[in-house]
């Protein structure tokens, strides 16, 4: 099996989401290379609407593949400020570029301290590789 891509500059959840800080109170979220490899060919992605509130640990959407339908879990409680509209026409971007064009949502929290605290609870690349068996 080829080694899966787990960029060291990102943070991860045990539910196989990656998180990238994009500003003082904002993050970009997607699913990991490991997750997309387990799903198989992605055929549909359901994402929340902009301005929708999401709750840490609860489903914020779904990824449907030729094998299964999997929930996407919110890595932190926040407001959706963007959803990747490119996935409507090209859901396969989740497979081909999970850390680039295949991102899912951008989230915003109320303040920087809240985001710092949430990110401190997440896994670094090494810890995520241990969790995912990589």
XYZ file of C-alpha atoms in Angstrom, residues 6-66:
61
model
C -0.783 13.587 5.753
C 0.558 17.158 5.543
C 2.390 18.173 8.708
C 1.092 21.764 8.632
C -2.517 20.640 9.158
C -4.373 19.426 12.241
C -6.612 16.362 12.279
C -9.523 14.734 14.083
C -9.981 11.077 14.983
C -12.998 11.148 12.627
C -10.635 11.764 9.667
C -11.196 15.455 9.044
C -8.324 17.871 8.512
C -8.327 21.455 9.752
C -6.249 24.379 8.480
C -6.238 27.711 10.252
C -6.886 30.429 7.686
C -7.224 33.458 9.969
C -7.497 34.558 13.594
C -10.985 33.056 13.915
C -11.343 30.948 10.744
C -10.473 27.461 9.515
C -10.837 25.395 6.348
C -11.990 21.783 6.758
C -11.872 18.690 4.570
C -11.547 14.939 4.815
C -8.160 13.277 4.906
C -6.415 11.294 2.208
C -6.943 8.210 4.400
C -10.700 8.888 4.577
C -11.090 9.390 0.838
C -9.069 6.219 0.159
C -11.407 4.222 2.416
C -14.524 5.713 0.818
C -13.626 4.956 -2.774
C -14.909 7.094 -5.632
C -16.863 10.064 -4.264
C -20.030 10.752 -6.272
C -21.853 13.343 -4.127
C -21.072 15.730 -1.272
C -23.781 17.307 0.906
C -22.578 20.412 2.740
C -24.254 22.869 5.115
C -25.476 26.269 3.971
C -23.443 29.419 4.545
C -24.361 31.024 7.909
C -25.494 27.665 9.327
C -24.220 26.920 12.834
C -22.397 23.604 13.309
C -21.670 21.867 16.607
C -18.390 20.113 17.421
C -18.693 16.358 17.018
C -22.025 16.510 15.190
C -22.589 15.811 11.505
C -22.288 18.827 9.222
C -22.818 16.930 5.978
C -22.233 13.708 4.087
C -19.875 12.269 1.523
C -21.422 9.627 -0.717
C -19.184 7.213 -2.589
C -19.733 4.164 -4.737
